[in-house]
PDB file of C-alpha atoms in Angstrom:
ATOM      1  CA  ALA A 188     102.826  90.987  95.535  1.00  0.00           C
ATOM      2  CA  GLN A 189     101.177  93.893  97.169  1.00  0.00           C
ATOM      3  CA  LYS A 190      97.680  94.374  95.865  1.00  0.00           C
ATOM      4  CA  VAL A 191      94.437  96.058  96.824  1.00  0.00           C
ATOM      5  CA  THR A 192      91.163  95.183  95.125  1.00  0.00           C
ATOM      6  CA  GLN A 193      88.057  97.311  95.269  1.00  0.00           C
ATOM      7  CA  ALA A 194      85.682  95.297  93.141  1.00  0.00           C
ATOM      8  CA  GLN A 195      82.854  97.850  93.296  1.00  0.00           C
ATOM      9  CA  THR A 196      83.621 100.480  90.699  1.00  0.00           C
ATOM     10  CA  GLU A 197      80.522 102.542  91.335  1.00  0.00           C
ATOM     11  CA  ILE A 198      77.647 102.358  93.807  1.00  0.00           C
ATOM     12  CA  SER A 199      74.454 104.382  94.027  1.00  0.00           C
ATOM     13  CA  VAL A 200      72.200 104.381  97.054  1.00  0.00           C
ATOM     14  CA  VAL A 201      69.357 106.539  98.235  1.00  0.00           C
ATOM     15  CA  GLU A 202      70.039 108.872 101.118  1.00  0.00           C
ATOM     16  CA  LYS A 203      69.666 107.304 104.578  1.00  0.00           C
ATOM     17  CA  GLU A 204      70.459 103.842 103.306  1.00  0.00           C
ATOM     18  CA  ASP A 205      73.433 101.968 104.676  1.00  0.00           C
ATOM     19  CA  VAL A 206      76.218 101.116 102.255  1.00  0.00           C
ATOM     20  CA  THR A 207      79.314  98.940 102.508  1.00  0.00           C
ATOM     21  CA  LEU A 208      82.415  99.448 100.397  1.00  0.00           C
ATOM     22  CA  ASP A 209      84.512  96.344  99.964  1.00  0.00           C
ATOM     23  CA  CYS A 210      88.286  96.116 100.094  1.00  0.00           C
ATOM     24  CA  VAL A 211      90.316  92.945  99.677  1.00  0.00           C
ATOM     25  CA  TYR A 212      94.086  92.991  99.967  1.00  0.00           C
ATOM     26  CA  GLU A 213      96.976  90.671  99.249  1.00  0.00           C
ATOM     27  CA  THR A 214     100.229  90.606 101.172  1.00  0.00           C
ATOM     28  CA  ARG A 215     102.888  88.166 102.286  1.00  0.00           C
ATOM     29  CA  ASP A 216     104.017  90.355 105.152  1.00  0.00           C
ATOM     30  CA  THR A 217     102.911  89.851 108.720  1.00  0.00           C
ATOM     31  CA  THR A 218     103.220  93.555 109.488  1.00  0.00           C
ATOM     32  CA  TYR A 219     101.186  95.819 107.276  1.00  0.00           C
ATOM     33  CA  TYR A 220      98.836  98.777 107.441  1.00  0.00           C
ATOM     34  CA  LEU A 221      95.486  99.441 105.852  1.00  0.00           C
ATOM     35  CA  PHE A 222      93.940 102.784 105.090  1.00  0.00           C
ATOM     36  CA  TRP A 223      90.807 104.390 103.744  1.00  0.00           C
ATOM     37  CA  TYR A 224      90.824 107.769 102.028  1.00  0.00           C
ATOM     38  CA  LYS A 225      87.970 109.865 100.712  1.00  0.00           C
ATOM     39  CA  GLN A 226      88.109 112.025  97.601  1.00  0.00           C
ATOM     40  CA  PRO A 227      85.080 114.341  97.407  1.00  0.00           C
ATOM     41  CA  PRO A 228      84.116 116.064  94.146  1.00  0.00           C
ATOM     42  CA  SER A 229      86.429 118.947  95.020  1.00  0.00           C
ATOM     43  CA  GLY A 230      89.349 116.578  94.408  1.00  0.00           C
ATOM     44  CA  GLU A 231      91.362 116.624  97.605  1.00  0.00           C
ATOM     45  CA  LEU A 232      92.268 113.396  99.381  1.00  0.00           C
ATOM     46  CA  VAL A 233      91.125 113.055 102.955  1.00  0.00           C
ATOM     47  CA  PHE A 234      92.461 110.467 105.385  1.00  0.00           C
ATOM     48  CA  LEU A 235      89.745 108.462 107.153  1.00  0.00           C
ATOM     49  CA  ILE A 236      91.396 105.611 109.020  1.00  0.00           C
ATOM     50  CA  ARG A 237      94.582 103.587 109.498  1.00  0.00           C
ATOM     51  CA  ARG A 238      94.740 100.053 110.858  1.00  0.00           C
ATOM     52  CA  ASN A 239      97.755  97.867 111.544  1.00  0.00           C
ATOM     53  CA  SER A 240      97.759  94.129 110.950  1.00  0.00           C
ATOM     54  CA  PHE A 241      97.868  93.304 114.655  1.00  0.00           C
ATOM     55  CA  ASP A 242      94.716  95.186 115.505  1.00  0.00           C
ATOM     56  CA  GLU A 243      91.624  93.401 114.269  1.00  0.00           C
ATOM     57  CA  GLN A 244      89.194  95.365 116.360  1.00  0.00           C
ATOM     58  CA  ASN A 245      86.427  96.952 114.383  1.00  0.00           C
ATOM     59  CA  GLU A 246      86.249 100.704 114.557  1.00  0.00           C
ATOM     60  CA  ILE A 247      83.308 103.048 114.621  1.00  0.00           C
ATOM     61  CA  SER A 248      83.469 106.773 114.091  1.00  0.00           C
ATOM     62  CA  GLY A 249      80.060 108.379 113.969  1.00  0.00           C
ATOM     63  CA  ARG A 250      78.254 107.004 110.933  1.00  0.00           C
ATOM     64  CA  TYR A 251      81.417 105.320 109.658  1.00  0.00           C
ATOM     65  CA  SER A 252      82.574 101.854 110.660  1.00  0.00           C
ATOM     66  CA  TRP A 253      85.311  99.557 109.493  1.00  0.00           C
ATOM     67  CA  ASN A 254      85.444  95.768 109.598  1.00  0.00           C
ATOM     68  CA  PHE A 255      88.942  94.259 109.442  1.00  0.00           C
ATOM     69  CA  GLN A 256      89.083  90.498 108.936  1.00  0.00           C
ATOM     70  CA  LYS A 257      92.504  88.919 108.431  1.00  0.00           C
ATOM     71  CA  SER A 258      90.929  85.533 107.728  1.00  0.00           C
ATOM     72  CA  THR A 259      89.396  86.891 104.529  1.00  0.00           C
ATOM     73  CA  SER A 260      92.011  89.631 103.898  1.00  0.00           C
ATOM     74  CA  SER A 261      89.305  92.248 103.909  1.00  0.00           C
ATOM     75  CA  PHE A 262      88.941  95.728 105.316  1.00  0.00           C
ATOM     76  CA  ASN A 263      85.412  96.842 104.522  1.00  0.00           C
ATOM     77  CA  PHE A 264      83.960 100.273 105.152  1.00  0.00           C
ATOM     78  CA  THR A 265      80.325 100.870 106.060  1.00  0.00           C
ATOM     79  CA  ILE A 266      78.472 104.158 106.047  1.00  0.00           C
ATOM     80  CA  THR A 267      75.309 104.086 108.103  1.00  0.00           C
ATOM     81  CA  ALA A 268      72.393 106.388 107.265  1.00  0.00           C
ATOM     82  CA  SER A 269      74.199 107.795 104.255  1.00  0.00           C
ATOM     83  CA  GLN A 270      74.031 111.476 103.403  1.00  0.00           C
ATOM     84  CA  VAL A 271      74.508 113.354 100.152  1.00  0.00           C
ATOM     85  CA  VAL A 272      77.789 114.738 101.515  1.00  0.00           C
ATOM     86  CA  ASP A 273      79.139 111.184 101.576  1.00  0.00           C
ATOM     87  CA  SER A 274      79.177 111.196  97.774  1.00  0.00           C
ATOM     88  CA  ALA A 275      82.823 110.748  96.833  1.00  0.00           C
ATOM     89  CA  VAL A 276      85.404 108.313  95.577  1.00  0.00           C
ATOM     90  CA  TYR A 277      86.710 106.123  98.364  1.00  0.00           C
ATOM     91  CA  PHE A 278      90.117 104.499  98.219  1.00  0.00           C
ATOM     92  CA  CYS A 279      91.424 101.589 100.210  1.00  0.00           C
ATOM     93  CA  ALA A 280      95.212 101.377 100.538  1.00  0.00           C
ATOM     94  CA  LEU A 281      97.902  99.081 101.884  1.00  0.00           C
ATOM     95  CA  SER A 282     101.470  99.531 103.030  1.00  0.00           C
ATOM     96  CA  GLU A 283     103.913  96.810 104.019  1.00  0.00           C
ATOM     97  CA  GLU A 284     106.711  97.262 106.527  1.00  0.00           C
ATOM     98  CA  ASP A 285     109.152  95.210 104.466  1.00  0.00           C
ATOM     99  CA  ARG A 286     108.649  97.320 101.365  1.00  0.00           C
ATOM    100  CA  ASP A 287     109.571 100.764 102.634  1.00  0.00           C
ATOM    101  CA  ASP A 288     105.952 101.145 103.681  1.00  0.00           C
ATOM    102  CA  LYS A 289     104.970 102.317 100.220  1.00  0.00           C
ATOM    103  CA  ILE A 290     101.265 103.060 100.194  1.00  0.00           C
ATOM    104  CA  ILE A 291      99.570 101.254  97.334  1.00  0.00           C
ATOM    105  CA  PHE A 292      96.012 102.248  96.523  1.00  0.00           C
ATOM    106  CA  GLY A 293      93.084 100.352  95.129  1.00  0.00           C
ATOM    107  CA  LYS A 294      91.265 101.730  92.096  1.00  0.00           C
ATOM    108  CA  GLY A 295      88.594 103.301  94.215  1.00  0.00           C
ATOM    109  CA  THR A 296      84.819 103.058  94.524  1.00  0.00           C
ATOM    110  CA  ARG A 297      82.721 105.975  93.374  1.00  0.00           C
ATOM    111  CA  LEU A 298      79.771 106.393  95.732  1.00  0.00           C
ATOM    112  CA  HIS A 299      76.680 108.330  94.723  1.00  0.00           C
ATOM    113  CA  ILE A 300      74.198 109.196  97.430  1.00  0.00           C
ATOM    114  CA  LEU A 301      70.906 110.130  95.799  1.00  0.00           C
ATOM    115  CA  PRO A 302      68.616 112.597  97.578  1.00  0.00           C
TER     116      PRO A 302
ATOM    117  CA  ASN B 157     100.170 125.640 108.470  1.00  0.00           C
ATOM    118  CA  ALA B 158     100.353 125.272 104.708  1.00  0.00           C
ATOM    119  CA  GLY B 159     100.713 121.472 104.816  1.00  0.00           C
ATOM    120  CA  VAL B 160     101.634 120.084 101.388  1.00  0.00           C
ATOM    121  CA  THR B 161     101.795 122.652  98.621  1.00  0.00           C
ATOM    122  CA  GLN B 162     101.871 121.706  94.953  1.00  0.00           C
ATOM    123  CA  THR B 163     102.507 124.056  92.086  1.00  0.00           C
ATOM    124  CA  PRO B 164     101.235 124.635  89.511  1.00  0.00           C
ATOM    125  CA  LYS B 165      97.586 123.615  89.850  1.00  0.00           C
ATOM    126  CA  PHE B 166      97.098 123.355  86.105  1.00  0.00           C
ATOM    127  CA  GLN B 167      99.548 122.955  83.241  1.00  0.00           C
ATOM    128  CA  VAL B 168      99.384 122.312  79.517  1.00  0.00           C
ATOM    129  CA  LEU B 169     102.513 121.009  77.823  1.00  0.00           C
ATOM    130  CA  LYS B 170     103.379 120.152  74.290  1.00  0.00           C
ATOM    131  CA  THR B 171     104.742 116.716  73.526  1.00  0.00           C
ATOM    132  CA  GLY B 172     108.482 116.676  74.127  1.00  0.00           C
ATOM    133  CA  GLN B 173     108.568 119.610  76.509  1.00  0.00           C
ATOM    134  CA  SER B 174     110.021 119.246  79.951  1.00  0.00           C
ATOM    135  CA  MET B 175     108.758 120.615  83.213  1.00  0.00           C
ATOM    136  CA  THR B 176     108.996 120.220  86.956  1.00  0.00           C
ATOM    137  CA  LEU B 177     106.059 119.803  89.284  1.00  0.00           C
ATOM    138  CA  GLN B 178     106.882 121.326  92.621  1.00  0.00           C
ATOM    139  CA  CYS B 179     105.970 119.873  95.993  1.00  0.00           C
ATOM    140  CA  ALA B 180     106.818 121.370  99.356  1.00  0.00           C
ATOM    141  CA  GLN B 181     105.759 120.448 102.876  1.00  0.00           C
ATOM    142  CA  ASP B 182     106.259 122.376 106.087  1.00  0.00           C
ATOM    143  CA  MET B 183     105.511 119.579 108.555  1.00  0.00           C
ATOM    144  CA  ASN B 184     109.078 118.208 108.754  1.00  0.00           C
ATOM    145  CA  HIS B 185     107.894 114.925 107.324  1.00  0.00           C
ATOM    146  CA  GLU B 186     110.531 112.417 106.287  1.00  0.00           C
ATOM    147  CA  TYR B 187     108.456 110.428 103.821  1.00  0.00           C
ATOM    148  CA  MET B 188     107.242 111.960 100.570  1.00  0.00           C
ATOM    149  CA  SER B 189     105.719 110.465  97.469  1.00  0.00           C
ATOM    150  CA  TRP B 190     104.226 111.242  94.083  1.00  0.00           C
ATOM    151  CA  TYR B 191     101.111 109.626  92.647  1.00  0.00           C
ATOM    152  CA  ARG B 192      99.252 109.967  89.414  1.00  0.00           C
ATOM    153  CA  GLN B 193      95.508 109.547  89.187  1.00  0.00           C
ATOM    154  CA  ASP B 194      93.878 108.388  85.985  1.00  0.00           C
ATOM    155  CA  PRO B 195      90.216 107.479  85.423  1.00  0.00           C
ATOM    156  CA  GLY B 196      89.536 103.902  86.460  1.00  0.00           C
ATOM    157  CA  MET B 197      93.129 103.385  87.601  1.00  0.00           C
ATOM    158  CA  GLY B 198      93.043 104.840  91.078  1.00  0.00           C
ATOM    159  CA  LEU B 199      96.228 106.343  92.465  1.00  0.00           C
ATOM    160  CA  ARG B 200      99.481 104.864  91.237  1.00  0.00           C
ATOM    161  CA  LEU B 201     102.785 105.466  92.968  1.00  0.00           C
ATOM    162  CA  ILE B 202     105.435 107.071  90.752  1.00  0.00           C
ATOM    163  CA  HIS B 203     108.379 107.708  93.089  1.00  0.00           C
ATOM    164  CA  TYR B 204     108.876 108.018  96.796  1.00  0.00           C
ATOM    165  CA  SER B 205     111.483 109.165  99.284  1.00  0.00           C
ATOM    166  CA  VAL B 206     112.092 108.008 102.843  1.00  0.00           C
ATOM    167  CA  GLY B 207     114.287 111.004 103.636  1.00  0.00           C
ATOM    168  CA  ALA B 208     116.562 113.663 102.196  1.00  0.00           C
ATOM    169  CA  GLY B 209     119.001 112.202  99.685  1.00  0.00           C
ATOM    170  CA  ILE B 210     117.059 108.947  99.275  1.00  0.00           C
ATOM    171  CA  THR B 211     114.578 108.206  96.493  1.00  0.00           C
ATOM    172  CA  ASP B 212     113.149 105.051  94.991  1.00  0.00           C
ATOM    173  CA  GLN B 213     110.809 103.951  92.258  1.00  0.00           C
ATOM    174  CA  GLY B 214     107.160 103.145  92.666  1.00  0.00           C
ATOM    175  CA  GLU B 215     104.766 101.332  90.337  1.00  0.00           C
ATOM    176  CA  VAL B 216     105.000 103.643  87.310  1.00  0.00           C
ATOM    177  CA  PRO B 217     108.358 105.469  87.346  1.00  0.00           C
ATOM    178  CA  ASN B 218     109.135 105.564  83.627  1.00  0.00           C
ATOM    179  CA  GLY B 219     109.342 109.055  82.191  1.00  0.00           C
ATOM    180  CA  TYR B 220     109.739 110.731  85.579  1.00  0.00           C
ATOM    181  CA  ASN B 221     112.691 111.765  87.719  1.00  0.00           C
ATOM    182  CA  VAL B 222     112.789 112.939  91.292  1.00  0.00           C
ATOM    183  CA  SER B 223     115.326 114.262  93.751  1.00  0.00           C
ATOM    184  CA  ARG B 224     115.196 115.024  97.456  1.00  0.00           C
ATOM    185  CA  SER B 225     117.889 117.509  98.356  1.00  0.00           C
ATOM    186  CA  THR B 226     115.982 118.849 101.372  1.00  0.00           C
ATOM    187  CA  THR B 227     113.404 117.433 103.745  1.00  0.00           C
ATOM    188  CA  GLU B 228     110.863 120.008 102.590  1.00  0.00           C
ATOM    189  CA  ASP B 229     110.963 119.655  98.810  1.00  0.00           C
ATOM    190  CA  PHE B 230     110.306 116.765  96.473  1.00  0.00           C
ATOM    191  CA  PRO B 231     110.064 117.925  92.842  1.00  0.00           C
ATOM    192  CA  LEU B 232     108.893 115.660  90.052  1.00  0.00           C
ATOM    193  CA  ARG B 233     110.493 116.154  86.657  1.00  0.00           C
ATOM    194  CA  LEU B 234     109.087 115.189  83.291  1.00  0.00           C
ATOM    195  CA  LEU B 235     112.049 115.176  80.910  1.00  0.00           C
ATOM    196  CA  SER B 236     110.132 114.774  77.648  1.00  0.00           C
ATOM    197  CA  ALA B 237     106.385 114.941  78.104  1.00  0.00           C
ATOM    198  CA  ALA B 238     104.146 112.458  76.318  1.00  0.00           C
ATOM    199  CA  PRO B 239     100.350 112.425  75.942  1.00  0.00           C
ATOM    200  CA  SER B 240     100.294 109.306  78.153  1.00  0.00           C
ATOM    201  CA  GLN B 241     101.454 111.513  81.010  1.00  0.00           C
ATOM    202  CA  THR B 242      98.247 113.497  80.932  1.00  0.00           C
ATOM    203  CA  SER B 243      96.937 112.971  84.428  1.00  0.00           C
ATOM    204  CA  VAL B 244      96.303 114.490  87.821  1.00  0.00           C
ATOM    205  CA  TYR B 245      99.404 114.368  89.993  1.00  0.00           C
ATOM    206  CA  PHE B 246      99.347 114.279  93.762  1.00  0.00           C
ATOM    207  CA  CYS B 247     102.214 114.768  96.139  1.00  0.00           C
ATOM    208  CA  ALA B 248     101.946 113.349  99.656  1.00  0.00           C
ATOM    209  CA  SER B 249     103.974 113.373 102.837  1.00  0.00           C
ATOM    210  CA  SER B 250     103.980 111.315 106.033  1.00  0.00           C
ATOM    211  CA  ILE B 251     105.755 111.738 109.368  1.00  0.00           C
ATOM    212  CA  GLN B 252     108.109 108.835 108.855  1.00  0.00           C
ATOM    213  CA  GLU B 253     107.482 105.749 106.846  1.00  0.00           C
ATOM    214  CA  GLY B 254     104.466 105.516 104.590  1.00  0.00           C
ATOM    215  CA  ASN B 255     102.586 103.518 107.161  1.00  0.00           C
ATOM    216  CA  THR B 256     101.331 106.647 108.829  1.00  0.00           C
ATOM    217  CA  GLU B 257      98.632 109.039 107.678  1.00  0.00           C
ATOM    218  CA  ALA B 258      99.557 110.659 104.380  1.00  0.00           C
ATOM    219  CA  PHE B 259      98.841 114.327 103.819  1.00  0.00           C
ATOM    220  CA  PHE B 260      98.141 115.168 100.206  1.00  0.00           C
ATOM    221  CA  GLY B 261      98.568 118.297  98.183  1.00  0.00           C
ATOM    222  CA  GLN B 262      95.718 119.727  96.131  1.00  0.00           C
ATOM    223  CA  GLY B 263      96.927 118.080  92.962  1.00  0.00           C
ATOM    224  CA  THR B 264      98.269 119.266  89.604  1.00  0.00           C
ATOM    225  CA  ARG B 265      96.194 118.680  86.511  1.00  0.00           C
ATOM    226  CA  LEU B 266      98.598 118.158  83.618  1.00  0.00           C
ATOM    227  CA  THR B 267      97.590 117.932  79.977  1.00  0.00           C
ATOM    228  CA  VAL B 268     100.101 116.970  77.320  1.00  0.00           C
ATOM    229  CA  VAL B 269      99.019 117.782  73.775  1.00  0.00           C
TER     230      VAL B 269
END
């Protein structure tokens, strides 16, 4: 079964702290894709990153970094030197090639960055 | 570019009423989908379409119908609204299959009383 678990429902950190959002996925497919999306208080959904199952390289984009580990079925997201503007709900998502590539989302982690 | 456009942005329905949530994209994307977002539940897939004339069910399809007569449009129909369908609805589109970046509409906040 296709499943995405974001065990952290809500996290609060003080500005400038680093924070890691966890994502654990379940799949039986060998070809799959992982995503992170951000939903700021304004409500829109913003794409952050896409990773395929054959690319385990970690990615860094400014203050954002992603750690993909197939051995633990995890795709964690770290924000370095957090800022108030990072306050949002963050969703991890999974799609599987053998299932029409439907994107299934986790329940999200609400991140509060305190000034 | 307009991207993905959803209408209306807000809607209040009475139990038993029907309505259609509209979704249109101008990016020539093949793949479109509808999600609902409820507190603590994340985004749940209702229906999706891999191209014009093809639709399929997602995780929570009951109470909803869709059709895809054109590449651009993917309306979501509620035949007989129930309070359990109170939610925020998002339409999304992707270039081809859902394994590419999804572009989302602004959402429709629906209340069923």
